[in-house]
Amino acid sequence: MKQGMIECSVCHSKLVNPSAKTVSRAYDRHRSKYSKKQRALNVLLVVGDCMLVGLQPILVYMSKVDGKFKFSPISVNFLTEVAKVIFALVMLLIQARNQKIGEKPLLSVSSFVQAARNNVLLAVPAFLYAINNYLKFTMQLYFNPATVKMLSNLKVLVIAVLLKIVMKRRFSIIQWEALALLLIGISINQMRSLPEGSTAMGLPVAMAAYIYTFIFVTVPSMASVFNEYALKSQFDTSIYMQNLFLYGYGAIFNFLGILVTVIIKGPESFNILEGHSRATLLLIVNNAAQGILSSFFFKYADTILKKYSSTVATIFTGFASAALFGHTLTINFMLGISIVFISMHQFFSPLAKVKEEENGVLELEPVQSNHRYSITSSC
């Protein structure tokens, strides 16, 4: 036996070996019923994600005054989490009112406590997201918006490795080559993107930028994979209930960050509304919408699809930042984004998916049959 697959010796249908480890049986049933509705949902998720992710670096850039933030980035993150908690509560109340007779009440104490216990793993991505959301602002101090988006695409490779380790996801050789192309495209874009001789935090800007880039890539990648695993491992739980826990944890972690800031800078820094403008208000709304959309990506679609859709937003960010702020679109950027799109096409092409589909885990409905099943090898 290999990769937990068995094959019918008569009809050659592939089945999941009962002893094979899966994320959850509920998710396996959902995945085996991939339909036109699911494809339409994926398209809507990608389009929405491109718009929101593309606008985020621009809104962050517009929020700066004389190259600095007049507000606390942690306060923006906290208000974003509060907005998402409110949205999750409203949607959960609507879902509870529309429940059919005989279904277990969503908002009963026993259901809520049980769901909280089952979804405690969501605290891990919530903590990592709290760190990452602060890093998003810090990165804007060293790079222009288009470059920040290109750097974030490095997460795809890290996510692919984590998916292979955590969720036992497998990729074809062509897909790994596509990810390598992605790195090449990003590297081309990054050539000579840092001003020489600048300093930050007492370090050469290049050194500080590399350190922030490493953290900026690894932390959200871990958050995305653990978030997908946590959401799909409890696939039967309402996504709004899971979002309530995820955003609740996020609000708590960001509030603790505000308290730490108060201890360091004094009580006057506790005013979480200080320094905010229309741009920061739009940024909070954008971040909240982006976080809500991401939860649907992680539960019903795929983390890789989420990151590649964010890559598409790069071209929008680049042209918008050039039009609004006068940033120059270099030949490196144009070549880099071209290679990124080639990588994206190669990763999702049918040719790249052949091996994955042949080896994929497919769960069939049980049938009454006397067929004998024999174990077959699967690469």
Tab-separated table of C-alpha atoms in Angstrom:
chain	number	residue	atom	x	y	z
A	1	MET	CA	0.000	0.000	0.000
A	2	LYS	CA	1.190	3.524	-0.808
A	3	GLN	CA	-0.305	6.961	-0.069
A	4	GLY	CA	-3.322	5.318	1.573
A	5	MET	CA	-4.966	4.294	-1.725
A	6	ILE	CA	-6.798	1.099	-2.648
A	7	GLU	CA	-8.210	0.175	-6.057
A	8	CYS	CA	-11.086	-2.043	-7.074
A	9	SER	CA	-9.717	-4.999	-9.092
A	10	VAL	CA	-12.912	-5.049	-11.237
A	11	CYS	CA	-13.869	-1.428	-11.953
A	12	HIS	CA	-10.518	0.133	-10.969
A	13	SER	CA	-12.193	2.821	-8.845
A	14	LYS	CA	-9.846	4.408	-6.340
A	15	LEU	CA	-10.895	4.603	-2.721
A	16	VAL	CA	-9.473	6.019	0.477
A	17	ASN	CA	-7.977	3.377	2.709
A	18	PRO	CA	-9.999	3.498	5.983
A	19	SER	CA	-6.788	3.661	7.981
A	20	ALA	CA	-5.419	6.608	5.975
A	21	LYS	CA	-5.198	9.905	7.856
A	22	THR	CA	-7.371	12.721	6.446
A	23	VAL	CA	-8.142	16.259	7.570
A	24	SER	CA	-11.777	15.370	8.284
A	25	ARG	CA	-14.379	13.041	6.801
A	26	ALA	CA	-16.810	15.945	6.361
A	27	TYR	CA	-14.274	17.825	4.273
A	28	ASP	CA	-13.493	14.695	2.218
A	29	ARG	CA	-17.190	14.361	1.360
A	30	HIS	CA	-17.317	18.028	0.357
A	31	ARG	CA	-14.217	17.690	-1.822
A	32	SER	CA	-15.555	14.617	-3.624
A	33	LYS	CA	-18.660	16.592	-4.690
A	34	TYR	CA	-16.811	19.384	-6.537
A	35	SER	CA	-19.426	21.060	-8.756
A	36	LYS	CA	-20.105	24.060	-10.974
A	37	LYS	CA	-21.252	25.941	-7.869
A	38	GLN	CA	-17.865	25.336	-6.275
A	39	ARG	CA	-16.071	26.575	-9.396
A	40	ALA	CA	-18.292	29.670	-9.467
A	41	LEU	CA	-17.519	30.260	-5.786
A	42	ASN	CA	-13.793	30.004	-6.516
A	43	VAL	CA	-14.092	32.593	-9.300
A	44	LEU	CA	-15.985	35.002	-7.039
A	45	LEU	CA	-13.441	34.501	-4.270
A	46	VAL	CA	-10.542	35.226	-6.623
A	47	VAL	CA	-12.162	38.369	-8.076
A	48	GLY	CA	-13.042	39.728	-4.641
A	49	ASP	CA	-9.622	38.895	-3.260
A	50	CYS	CA	-7.854	40.632	-6.148
A	51	MET	CA	-9.777	43.853	-5.511
A	52	LEU	CA	-9.303	43.872	-1.736
A	53	VAL	CA	-5.676	42.739	-1.658
A	54	GLY	CA	-4.770	45.113	-4.461
A	55	LEU	CA	-6.232	48.085	-2.572
A	56	GLN	CA	-4.633	47.291	0.781
A	57	PRO	CA	-1.039	48.476	0.132
A	58	ILE	CA	-2.395	51.647	-1.500
A	59	LEU	CA	-4.598	52.430	1.508
A	60	VAL	CA	-1.679	51.768	3.866
A	61	TYR	CA	0.499	54.112	1.801
A	62	MET	CA	-2.222	56.792	1.837
A	63	SER	CA	-2.410	56.471	5.632
A	64	LYS	CA	1.206	57.606	6.042
A	65	VAL	CA	1.991	61.242	6.843
A	66	ASP	CA	5.494	62.403	5.922
A	67	GLY	CA	6.507	58.773	5.484
A	68	LYS	CA	5.294	57.765	8.966
A	69	PHE	CA	2.116	56.525	10.634
A	70	LYS	CA	0.407	59.018	12.966
A	71	PHE	CA	-1.695	56.219	14.411
A	72	SER	CA	-0.814	52.969	16.113
A	73	PRO	CA	-0.891	50.067	13.612
A	74	ILE	CA	-1.991	47.798	16.445
A	75	SER	CA	-5.093	49.978	16.933
A	76	VAL	CA	-6.036	49.468	13.278
A	77	ASN	CA	-5.602	45.722	13.665
A	78	PHE	CA	-7.693	45.716	16.855
A	79	LEU	CA	-10.523	47.707	15.263
A	80	THR	CA	-10.377	45.390	12.245
A	81	GLU	CA	-10.803	42.327	14.475
A	82	VAL	CA	-13.689	43.990	16.333
A	83	ALA	CA	-15.403	44.720	13.005
A	84	LYS	CA	-14.989	41.081	11.946
A	85	VAL	CA	-16.337	39.839	15.298
A	86	ILE	CA	-19.444	42.005	14.851
A	87	PHE	CA	-19.925	40.670	11.312
A	88	ALA	CA	-19.553	37.065	12.490
A	89	LEU	CA	-22.080	37.620	15.299
A	90	VAL	CA	-24.634	39.163	12.938
A	91	MET	CA	-24.265	36.347	10.398
A	92	LEU	CA	-24.429	33.728	13.138
A	93	LEU	CA	-27.681	35.230	14.446
A	94	ILE	CA	-29.147	35.220	10.923
A	95	GLN	CA	-28.054	31.616	10.402
A	96	ALA	CA	-29.550	30.598	13.755
A	97	ARG	CA	-32.912	32.200	12.905
A	98	ASN	CA	-33.042	30.321	9.607
A	99	GLN	CA	-32.390	26.908	11.146
A	100	LYS	CA	-34.852	24.171	10.345
A	101	ILE	CA	-36.977	22.470	12.973
A	102	GLY	CA	-35.146	19.550	14.535
A	103	GLU	CA	-31.639	20.908	13.957
A	104	LYS	CA	-29.394	21.404	16.964
A	105	PRO	CA	-29.559	25.083	18.005
A	106	LEU	CA	-26.399	26.944	16.995
A	107	LEU	CA	-26.563	29.381	19.883
A	108	SER	CA	-27.324	26.974	22.718
A	109	VAL	CA	-24.804	26.968	25.555
A	110	SER	CA	-23.874	23.328	24.986
A	111	SER	CA	-23.347	23.838	21.232
A	112	PHE	CA	-21.258	26.954	21.779
A	113	VAL	CA	-19.056	25.353	24.451
A	114	GLN	CA	-18.529	22.224	22.359
A	115	ALA	CA	-17.659	24.272	19.274
A	116	ALA	CA	-15.238	26.375	21.318
A	117	ARG	CA	-13.448	23.251	22.518
A	118	ASN	CA	-13.289	21.714	19.045
A	119	ASN	CA	-11.968	24.915	17.463
A	120	VAL	CA	-9.398	25.933	20.088
A	121	LEU	CA	-6.680	25.403	17.447
A	122	LEU	CA	-7.859	28.635	15.807
A	123	ALA	CA	-5.986	30.517	18.534
A	124	VAL	CA	-2.709	29.599	16.785
A	125	PRO	CA	-3.418	31.316	13.427
A	126	ALA	CA	-5.071	34.209	15.309
A	127	PHE	CA	-1.816	34.851	17.195
A	128	LEU	CA	0.252	34.578	14.012
A	129	TYR	CA	-2.110	36.908	12.151
A	130	ALA	CA	-1.774	39.491	14.947
A	131	ILE	CA	1.993	39.522	14.357
A	132	ASN	CA	1.612	39.569	10.577
A	133	ASN	CA	-0.866	42.444	10.545
A	134	TYR	CA	1.644	44.607	12.382
A	135	LEU	CA	4.391	43.571	9.961
A	136	LYS	CA	2.266	44.752	7.021
A	137	PHE	CA	2.622	48.323	8.253
A	138	THR	CA	6.324	47.948	9.043
A	139	MET	CA	7.067	46.643	5.557
A	140	GLN	CA	5.558	49.795	4.054
A	141	LEU	CA	8.340	51.818	5.692
A	142	TYR	CA	10.975	50.036	3.563
A	143	PHE	CA	9.207	49.233	0.274
A	144	ASN	CA	6.680	50.828	-2.052
A	145	PRO	CA	3.226	49.171	-2.360
A	146	ALA	CA	3.954	47.199	-5.545
A	147	THR	CA	7.161	45.761	-4.077
A	148	VAL	CA	5.363	44.746	-0.878
A	149	LYS	CA	2.882	42.765	-2.979
A	150	MET	CA	5.660	41.057	-4.919
A	151	LEU	CA	7.463	40.136	-1.687
A	152	SER	CA	4.270	38.638	-0.261
A	153	ASN	CA	4.188	36.232	-3.192
A	154	LEU	CA	7.194	34.458	-1.671
A	155	LYS	CA	4.707	33.009	0.781
A	156	VAL	CA	3.454	30.618	-1.892
A	157	LEU	CA	6.589	28.475	-1.749
A	158	VAL	CA	6.617	28.377	2.052
A	159	ILE	CA	2.908	27.555	2.080
A	160	ALA	CA	3.434	24.710	-0.397
A	161	VAL	CA	6.051	23.136	1.886
A	162	LEU	CA	3.843	23.568	4.960
A	163	LEU	CA	0.823	22.097	3.138
A	164	LYS	CA	2.910	19.065	2.249
A	165	ILE	CA	3.982	18.611	5.889
A	166	VAL	CA	0.818	19.589	7.785
A	167	MET	CA	-2.004	18.590	5.418
A	168	LYS	CA	-0.200	15.862	3.416
A	169	ARG	CA	-0.872	17.799	0.205
A	170	ARG	CA	1.091	16.589	-2.819
A	171	PHE	CA	2.255	18.577	-5.837
A	172	SER	CA	3.444	17.434	-9.239
A	173	ILE	CA	6.935	18.188	-10.521
A	174	ILE	CA	5.442	20.739	-12.931
A	175	GLN	CA	3.817	22.538	-10.025
A	176	TRP	CA	7.088	22.691	-8.093
A	177	GLU	CA	8.705	24.099	-11.228
A	178	ALA	CA	5.929	26.700	-11.397
A	179	LEU	CA	6.716	27.733	-7.835
A	180	ALA	CA	10.397	28.025	-8.771
A	181	LEU	CA	9.384	30.309	-11.661
A	182	LEU	CA	7.455	32.388	-9.170
A	183	LEU	CA	10.585	32.923	-7.094
A	184	ILE	CA	12.536	33.902	-10.210
A	185	GLY	CA	9.899	36.465	-11.159
A	186	ILE	CA	9.967	37.973	-7.676
A	187	SER	CA	13.775	38.084	-7.678
A	188	ILE	CA	13.843	39.930	-11.008
A	189	ASN	CA	11.424	42.509	-9.663
A	190	GLN	CA	13.512	43.012	-6.519
A	191	MET	CA	16.773	43.910	-8.299
A	192	ARG	CA	17.964	47.342	-7.138
A	193	SER	CA	14.665	48.110	-5.391
A	194	LEU	CA	16.320	49.365	-2.185
A	195	PRO	CA	17.866	52.823	-1.866
A	196	GLU	CA	21.570	52.623	-1.149
A	197	GLY	CA	22.985	54.141	2.011
A	198	SER	CA	19.672	54.386	3.891
A	199	THR	CA	19.379	53.193	7.454
A	200	ALA	CA	16.561	51.982	9.668
A	201	MET	CA	16.573	51.065	13.361
A	202	GLY	CA	20.350	51.464	13.391
A	203	LEU	CA	20.831	48.808	10.698
A	204	PRO	CA	21.488	49.233	6.976
A	205	VAL	CA	18.081	49.306	5.318
A	206	ALA	CA	18.922	46.236	3.244
A	207	MET	CA	19.677	44.166	6.359
A	208	ALA	CA	16.543	45.389	8.191
A	209	ALA	CA	14.460	44.752	5.075
A	210	TYR	CA	15.774	41.214	4.713
A	211	ILE	CA	14.973	40.431	8.363
A	212	TYR	CA	11.464	41.843	8.066
A	213	THR	CA	10.986	40.019	4.769
A	214	PHE	CA	11.902	36.668	6.343
A	215	ILE	CA	9.402	37.174	9.177
A	216	PHE	CA	6.861	38.707	6.790
A	217	VAL	CA	6.983	35.546	4.644
A	218	THR	CA	7.133	32.771	7.253
A	219	VAL	CA	4.656	34.013	9.882
A	220	PRO	CA	1.605	34.535	7.600
A	221	SER	CA	2.411	31.336	5.712
A	222	MET	CA	2.208	29.359	8.941
A	223	ALA	CA	-0.961	31.256	9.879
A	224	SER	CA	-2.643	30.426	6.550
A	225	VAL	CA	-1.846	26.712	6.667
A	226	PHE	CA	-2.835	26.296	10.329
A	227	ASN	CA	-5.989	28.298	9.646
A	228	GLU	CA	-6.944	26.048	6.723
A	229	TYR	CA	-6.223	22.945	8.772
A	230	ALA	CA	-8.237	24.228	11.751
A	231	LEU	CA	-11.239	25.235	9.624
A	232	LYS	CA	-11.335	22.043	7.573
A	233	SER	CA	-10.667	19.702	10.513
A	234	GLN	CA	-14.007	20.910	11.959
A	235	PHE	CA	-15.758	21.202	8.605
A	236	ASP	CA	-19.248	20.537	10.046
A	237	THR	CA	-18.990	23.594	12.310
A	238	SER	CA	-20.613	26.772	10.969
A	239	ILE	CA	-18.005	29.004	9.328
A	240	TYR	CA	-19.498	32.001	11.130
A	241	MET	CA	-19.061	30.231	14.454
A	242	GLN	CA	-15.451	29.443	13.561
A	243	ASN	CA	-14.903	33.040	12.443
A	244	LEU	CA	-16.298	34.259	15.754
A	245	PHE	CA	-13.649	32.271	17.623
A	246	LEU	CA	-10.856	33.203	15.198
A	247	TYR	CA	-11.618	36.931	15.266
A	248	GLY	CA	-12.295	36.848	19.000
A	249	TYR	CA	-8.834	35.425	19.622
A	250	GLY	CA	-7.419	37.999	17.212
A	251	ALA	CA	-9.083	40.883	19.068
A	252	ILE	CA	-7.697	39.590	22.368
A	253	PHE	CA	-4.134	39.311	21.037
A	254	ASN	CA	-4.245	42.775	19.474
A	255	PHE	CA	-5.688	44.271	22.661
A	256	LEU	CA	-2.791	42.724	24.580
A	257	GLY	CA	-0.497	44.409	22.052
A	258	ILE	CA	-2.150	47.745	22.853
A	259	LEU	CA	-1.589	47.152	26.574
A	260	VAL	CA	2.090	46.434	25.929
A	261	THR	CA	2.300	49.700	23.979
A	262	VAL	CA	0.713	51.551	26.914
A	263	ILE	CA	3.292	50.081	29.289
A	264	ILE	CA	6.160	51.130	27.011
A	265	LYS	CA	4.934	54.552	25.815
A	266	GLY	CA	2.651	55.589	28.674
A	267	PRO	CA	-1.140	55.936	29.233
A	268	GLU	CA	-1.515	58.642	26.552
A	269	SER	CA	-0.930	55.997	23.858
A	270	PHE	CA	-4.104	54.134	24.907
A	271	ASN	CA	-6.298	56.302	22.661
A	272	ILE	CA	-6.893	53.783	19.874
A	273	LEU	CA	-8.634	56.417	17.706
A	274	GLU	CA	-5.733	58.868	17.746
A	275	GLY	CA	-4.270	59.782	14.365
A	276	HIS	CA	-6.961	58.063	12.308
A	277	SER	CA	-8.301	59.523	9.069
A	278	ARG	CA	-10.655	58.565	6.246
A	279	ALA	CA	-7.867	56.517	4.713
A	280	THR	CA	-7.426	54.470	7.892
A	281	LEU	CA	-11.203	53.975	8.134
A	282	LEU	CA	-11.212	52.598	4.593
A	283	LEU	CA	-8.195	50.484	5.510
A	284	ILE	CA	-10.060	48.962	8.471
A	285	VAL	CA	-13.071	48.137	6.277
A	286	ASN	CA	-10.808	46.679	3.582
A	287	ASN	CA	-8.849	44.560	6.065
A	288	ALA	CA	-12.043	43.264	7.668
A	289	ALA	CA	-13.553	42.317	4.308
A	290	GLN	CA	-10.295	40.689	3.250
A	291	GLY	CA	-10.130	38.618	6.444
A	292	ILE	CA	-13.720	37.443	6.072
A	293	LEU	CA	-13.137	36.491	2.440
A	294	SER	CA	-9.968	34.606	3.390
A	295	SER	CA	-11.882	32.347	5.774
A	296	PHE	CA	-14.065	31.188	2.862
A	297	PHE	CA	-10.914	30.554	0.823
A	298	PHE	CA	-9.358	28.410	3.541
A	299	LYS	CA	-12.481	26.393	4.316
A	300	TYR	CA	-14.057	25.891	0.902
A	301	ALA	CA	-11.166	26.411	-1.522
A	302	ASP	CA	-7.412	26.222	-1.094
A	303	THR	CA	-4.554	28.229	0.416
A	304	ILE	CA	-2.503	28.029	-2.781
A	305	LEU	CA	-5.427	29.427	-4.779
A	306	LYS	CA	-5.715	32.228	-2.213
A	307	LYS	CA	-2.064	33.206	-2.579
A	308	TYR	CA	-2.070	32.986	-6.354
A	309	SER	CA	-5.168	35.170	-6.495
A	310	SER	CA	-3.320	37.692	-4.351
A	311	THR	CA	-0.534	37.542	-6.941
A	312	VAL	CA	-2.968	38.722	-9.615
A	313	ALA	CA	-3.572	41.808	-7.467
A	314	THR	CA	0.097	42.752	-7.928
A	315	ILE	CA	-0.440	44.204	-11.383
A	316	PHE	CA	-3.371	46.278	-10.103
A	317	THR	CA	-1.304	47.546	-7.159
A	318	GLY	CA	1.626	48.401	-9.425
A	319	PHE	CA	-0.356	50.440	-11.925
A	320	ALA	CA	-2.485	52.102	-9.234
A	321	SER	CA	0.536	53.151	-7.161
A	322	ALA	CA	2.149	54.521	-10.328
A	323	ALA	CA	-0.970	56.528	-11.192
A	324	LEU	CA	-1.665	57.805	-7.674
A	325	PHE	CA	1.793	58.274	-6.197
A	326	GLY	CA	4.060	58.536	-9.207
A	327	HIS	CA	5.975	55.340	-8.484
A	328	THR	CA	7.956	54.154	-11.505
A	329	LEU	CA	7.082	50.810	-13.088
A	330	THR	CA	10.530	49.518	-13.956
A	331	ILE	CA	11.357	46.969	-16.612
A	332	ASN	CA	12.228	44.626	-13.750
A	333	PHE	CA	8.678	44.879	-12.448
A	334	MET	CA	7.150	44.228	-15.863
A	335	LEU	CA	9.402	41.218	-16.510
A	336	GLY	CA	8.859	39.906	-12.990
A	337	ILE	CA	5.074	40.109	-13.157
A	338	SER	CA	5.116	38.418	-16.581
A	339	ILE	CA	7.032	35.455	-15.163
A	340	VAL	CA	4.659	35.335	-12.184
A	341	PHE	CA	1.675	35.008	-14.520
A	342	ILE	CA	3.430	32.285	-16.507
A	343	SER	CA	4.046	30.482	-13.216
A	344	MET	CA	0.393	30.809	-12.274
A	345	HIS	CA	-0.770	29.421	-15.611
A	346	GLN	CA	1.655	26.501	-15.348
A	347	PHE	CA	0.680	25.643	-11.758
A	348	PHE	CA	-3.045	25.406	-12.527
A	349	SER	CA	-2.785	23.940	-16.032
A	350	PRO	CA	-4.410	20.522	-16.660
A	351	LEU	CA	-1.012	19.070	-17.513
A	352	ALA	CA	0.299	19.987	-14.064
A	353	LYS	CA	-2.775	18.478	-12.402
A	354	VAL	CA	-2.612	15.091	-14.140
A	355	LYS	CA	-0.393	13.423	-11.589
A	356	GLU	CA	-2.159	15.102	-8.707
A	357	GLU	CA	-5.549	13.910	-9.926
A	358	GLU	CA	-4.319	10.421	-10.546
A	359	ASN	CA	-2.967	10.262	-7.024
A	360	GLY	CA	-5.621	12.410	-5.394
A	361	VAL	CA	-7.809	11.131	-2.578
A	362	LEU	CA	-11.257	10.394	-3.982
A	363	GLU	CA	-13.998	9.109	-1.701
A	364	LEU	CA	-16.857	7.211	-3.387
A	365	GLU	CA	-20.300	6.471	-2.069
A	366	PRO	CA	-20.519	2.943	-0.607
A	367	VAL	CA	-22.204	0.434	-2.932
A	368	GLN	CA	-23.549	-3.046	-2.453
A	369	SER	CA	-21.159	-5.226	-4.389
A	370	ASN	CA	-19.193	-8.423	-4.137
A	371	HIS	CA	-16.192	-6.874	-5.882
A	372	ARG	CA	-12.825	-7.775	-4.459
A	373	TYR	CA	-10.504	-4.903	-3.605
A	374	SER	CA	-6.788	-5.146	-3.956
A	375	ILE	CA	-4.107	-2.720	-2.899
A	376	THR	CA	-2.376	-0.846	-5.697
A	377	SER	CA	0.672	1.350	-5.619
A	378	SER	CA	0.278	5.109	-6.116
A	379	CYS	CA	3.158	7.524	-6.645
